[in-house]
Coordinates of C-alpha atoms in Angstrom, one line a residue:
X1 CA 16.4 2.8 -2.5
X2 CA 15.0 -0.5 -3.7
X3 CA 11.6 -0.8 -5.0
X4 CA 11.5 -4.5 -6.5
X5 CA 12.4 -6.9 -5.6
X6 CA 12.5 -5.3 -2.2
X7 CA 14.5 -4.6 0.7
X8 CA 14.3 -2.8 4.2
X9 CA 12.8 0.4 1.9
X10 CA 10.2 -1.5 1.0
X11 CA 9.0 -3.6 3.9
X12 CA 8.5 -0.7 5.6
X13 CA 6.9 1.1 2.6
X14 CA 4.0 -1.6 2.2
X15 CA 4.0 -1.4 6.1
X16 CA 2.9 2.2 5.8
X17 CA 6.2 3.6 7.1
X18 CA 9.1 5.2 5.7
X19 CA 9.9 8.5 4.4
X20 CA 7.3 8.6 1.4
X21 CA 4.1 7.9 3.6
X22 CA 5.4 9.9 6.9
X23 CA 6.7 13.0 5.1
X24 CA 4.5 16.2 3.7
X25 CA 6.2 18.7 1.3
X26 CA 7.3 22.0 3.3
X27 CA 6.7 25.5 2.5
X28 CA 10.7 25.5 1.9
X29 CA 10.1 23.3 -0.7
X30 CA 11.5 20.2 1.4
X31 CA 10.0 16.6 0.7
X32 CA 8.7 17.1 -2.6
X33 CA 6.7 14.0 -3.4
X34 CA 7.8 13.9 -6.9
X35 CA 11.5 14.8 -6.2
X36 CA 11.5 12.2 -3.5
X37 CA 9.8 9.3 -5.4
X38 CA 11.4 10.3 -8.8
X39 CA 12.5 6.8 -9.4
X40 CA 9.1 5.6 -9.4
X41 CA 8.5 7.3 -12.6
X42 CA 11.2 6.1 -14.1
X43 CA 10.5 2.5 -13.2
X44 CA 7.0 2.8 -14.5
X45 CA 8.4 3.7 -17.8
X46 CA 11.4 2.2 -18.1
X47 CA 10.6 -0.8 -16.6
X48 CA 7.4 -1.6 -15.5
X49 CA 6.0 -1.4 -18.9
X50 CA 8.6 -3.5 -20.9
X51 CA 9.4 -6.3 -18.4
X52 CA 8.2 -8.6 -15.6
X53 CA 8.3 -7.2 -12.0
X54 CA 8.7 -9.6 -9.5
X55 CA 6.1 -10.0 -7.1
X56 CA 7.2 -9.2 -3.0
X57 CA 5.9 -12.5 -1.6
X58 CA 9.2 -12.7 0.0
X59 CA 8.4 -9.1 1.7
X60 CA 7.5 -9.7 5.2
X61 CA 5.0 -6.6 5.4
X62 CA 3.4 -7.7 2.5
X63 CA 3.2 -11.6 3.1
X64 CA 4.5 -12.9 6.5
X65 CA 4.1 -16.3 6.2
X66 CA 5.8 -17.3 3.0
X67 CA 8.1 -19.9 3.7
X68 CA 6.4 -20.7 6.9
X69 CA 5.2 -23.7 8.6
X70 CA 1.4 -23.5 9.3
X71 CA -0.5 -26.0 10.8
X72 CA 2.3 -28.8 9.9
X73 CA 2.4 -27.5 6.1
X74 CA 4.3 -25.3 4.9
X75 CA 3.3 -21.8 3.2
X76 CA 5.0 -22.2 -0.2
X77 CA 3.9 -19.1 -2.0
X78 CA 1.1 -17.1 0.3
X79 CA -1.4 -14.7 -1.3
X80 CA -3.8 -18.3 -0.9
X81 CA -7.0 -16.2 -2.1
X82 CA -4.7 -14.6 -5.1
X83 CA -5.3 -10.9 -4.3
X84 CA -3.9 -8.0 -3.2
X85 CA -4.9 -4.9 -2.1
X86 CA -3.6 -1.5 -0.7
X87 CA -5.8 0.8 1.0
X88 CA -4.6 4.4 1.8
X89 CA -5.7 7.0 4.8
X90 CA -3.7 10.3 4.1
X91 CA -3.5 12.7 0.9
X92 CA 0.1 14.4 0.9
X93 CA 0.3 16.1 -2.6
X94 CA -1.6 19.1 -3.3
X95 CA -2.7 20.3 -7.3
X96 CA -3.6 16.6 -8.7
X97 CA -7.2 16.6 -8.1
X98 CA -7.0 13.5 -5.8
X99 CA -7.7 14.0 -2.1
X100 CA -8.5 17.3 0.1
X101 CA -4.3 17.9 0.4
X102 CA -3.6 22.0 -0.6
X103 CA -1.7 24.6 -0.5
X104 CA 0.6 25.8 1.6
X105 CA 1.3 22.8 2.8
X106 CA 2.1 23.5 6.0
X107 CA -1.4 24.8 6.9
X108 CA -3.6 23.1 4.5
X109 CA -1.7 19.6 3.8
X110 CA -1.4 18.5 7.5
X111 CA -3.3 14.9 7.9
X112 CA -5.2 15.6 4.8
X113 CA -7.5 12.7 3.2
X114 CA -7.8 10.6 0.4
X115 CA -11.1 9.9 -2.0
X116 CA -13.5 8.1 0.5
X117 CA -14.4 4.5 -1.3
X118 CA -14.4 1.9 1.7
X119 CA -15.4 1.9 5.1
X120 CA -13.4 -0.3 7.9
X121 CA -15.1 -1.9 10.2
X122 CA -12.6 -4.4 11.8
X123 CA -9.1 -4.8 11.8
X124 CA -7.3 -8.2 13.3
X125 CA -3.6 -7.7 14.4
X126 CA -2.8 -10.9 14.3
X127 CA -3.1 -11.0 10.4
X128 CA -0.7 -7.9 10.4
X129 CA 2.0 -8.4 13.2
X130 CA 5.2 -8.5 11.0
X131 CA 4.2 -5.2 10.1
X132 CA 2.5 -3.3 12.8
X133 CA 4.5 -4.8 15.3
X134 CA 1.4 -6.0 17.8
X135 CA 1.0 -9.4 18.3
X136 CA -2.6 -9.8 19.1
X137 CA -5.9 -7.8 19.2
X138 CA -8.3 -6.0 17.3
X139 CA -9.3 -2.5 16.7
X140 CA -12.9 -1.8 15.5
X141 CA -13.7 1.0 13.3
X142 CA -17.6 1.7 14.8
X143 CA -19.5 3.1 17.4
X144 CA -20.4 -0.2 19.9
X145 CA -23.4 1.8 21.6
X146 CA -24.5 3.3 18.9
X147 CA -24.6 0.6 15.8
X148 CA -22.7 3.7 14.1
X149 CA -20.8 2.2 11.6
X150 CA -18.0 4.7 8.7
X151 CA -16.8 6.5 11.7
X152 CA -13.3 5.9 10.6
X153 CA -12.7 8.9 7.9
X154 CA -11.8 8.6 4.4
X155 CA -10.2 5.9 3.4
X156 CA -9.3 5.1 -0.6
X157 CA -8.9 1.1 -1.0
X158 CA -7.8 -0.7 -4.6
X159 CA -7.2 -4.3 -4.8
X160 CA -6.8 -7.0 -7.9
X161 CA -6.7 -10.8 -8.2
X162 CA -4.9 -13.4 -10.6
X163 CA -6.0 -16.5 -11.7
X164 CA -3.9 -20.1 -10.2
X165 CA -2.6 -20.5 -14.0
X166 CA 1.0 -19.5 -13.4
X167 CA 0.7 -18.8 -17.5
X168 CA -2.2 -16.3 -17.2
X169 CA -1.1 -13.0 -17.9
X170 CA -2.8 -11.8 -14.4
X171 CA -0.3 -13.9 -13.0
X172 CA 3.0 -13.1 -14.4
X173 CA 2.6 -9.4 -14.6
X174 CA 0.3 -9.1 -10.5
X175 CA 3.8 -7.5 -9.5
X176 CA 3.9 -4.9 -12.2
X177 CA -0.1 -4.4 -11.4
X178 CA 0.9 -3.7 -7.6
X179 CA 3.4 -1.6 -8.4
X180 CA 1.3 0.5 -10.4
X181 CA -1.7 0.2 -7.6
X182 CA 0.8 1.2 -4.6
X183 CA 3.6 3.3 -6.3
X184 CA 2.8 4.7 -9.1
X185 CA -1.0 5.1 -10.0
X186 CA -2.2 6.1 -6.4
X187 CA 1.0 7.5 -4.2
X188 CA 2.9 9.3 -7.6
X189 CA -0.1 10.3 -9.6
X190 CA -2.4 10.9 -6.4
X191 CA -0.2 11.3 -3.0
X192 CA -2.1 8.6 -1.3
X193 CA -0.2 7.2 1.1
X194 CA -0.2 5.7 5.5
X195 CA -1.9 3.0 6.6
X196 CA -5.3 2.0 8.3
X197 CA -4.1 0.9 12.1
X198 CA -3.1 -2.4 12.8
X199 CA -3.2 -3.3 9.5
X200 CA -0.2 -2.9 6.4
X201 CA -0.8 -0.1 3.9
X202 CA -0.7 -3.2 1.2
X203 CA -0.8 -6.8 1.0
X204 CA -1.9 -10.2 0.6
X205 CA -6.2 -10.2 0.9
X206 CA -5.7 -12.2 4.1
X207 CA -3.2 -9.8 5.2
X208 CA -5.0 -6.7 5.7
X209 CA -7.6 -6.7 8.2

């Protein structure tokens, strides 16, 4: 499976789909996180730690408009506010001190939560089509009547910027930073993975919501 640069794995990965953020080990032993995503680790330390990953602007999840003609110009490189972000709504690995996900797994890992450190108020579809698939629309994460607002449930969030300077170090290494934000650090280490509705599990800032 690729990781990066990407292909189909990944698109739907950063999309919140695929096998590592739909599956949840089995009491047979069956989708094992770390048996699963074993490449990750050795990415992380084989890779990610001794050379430059490339950055997925070309992923369409992750950065639709890349390449695209906006307004009569066109999109050369996306990311325009230079940030990224993931945010996470389901814990699938149990023992790591991260989430409310336990054992067994098939009574007490079922839709299981991450660390609670956002709340979502609003989500636009129409910043997030080429990954959820809806055109239009909004979703709205609070009660109307009410004025309620952090009614959507735990949600874990981690984003990073890099400076214009192409130089910068922030720059040339943001793809090994969002690897280790979306792979390794938070899905690996923690089992955070799925997406908020509407919106891709990680992308560009303007992206996400």
């Amino acid at each position: 499976k690729d990781i990066l640069p990407a292909g189909q794995f990944d698109n739907e990965y950063y999309s919140g789909g695929g096998e590592w953020n739909y599956e949840v080990q089995t009491a047979s032993g069956e989708d094992v996180l770390a048996y699963d995503a074993s490449r990750v680790d050795d990415v992380y330390y084989y890779e990610a730690q001794r050379k430059v990953i490339e950055f997925p602007e070309h992923i369409e999840s992750f950065n639709p408009h890349t390449g695209k003609v906006i307004n009569g110009f066109e999109d050369l490189d996306g990311c325009d506010y230079n940030a990224a972000y993931c945010c996470f709504a389901q814990d699938r690995q149990a023992n790591d001190n991260n989430g409310n996900c336990n054992t067994p797994y098939d009574y007490n890992c079922v839709d299981k939560d991450p660390a609670d450190n956002a709340n979502i108020c609003y989500v636009d579809h129409t910043r997030s089509a080429r990954s959820s698939h809806v055109d239009s629309g909004f979703s709205i994460f609070g009660d109307l009547k009410t004025g309620k607002e952090n009614i959507e449930g735990p949600v874990h969030c981690h984003g990073f910027t890099w400076p214009d300077n192409a130089l910068h170090q922030d720059n040339v290494y943001k793809g090994n930073l969002l690897f280790y934000v979306s792979m390794y650090d938070h899905m690996t280490q923690r089992g955070y993975v799925r997406n908020i509705p509407g919106s891709p599990m990680g992308a560009c800032a303007e992206n996400m919501a």
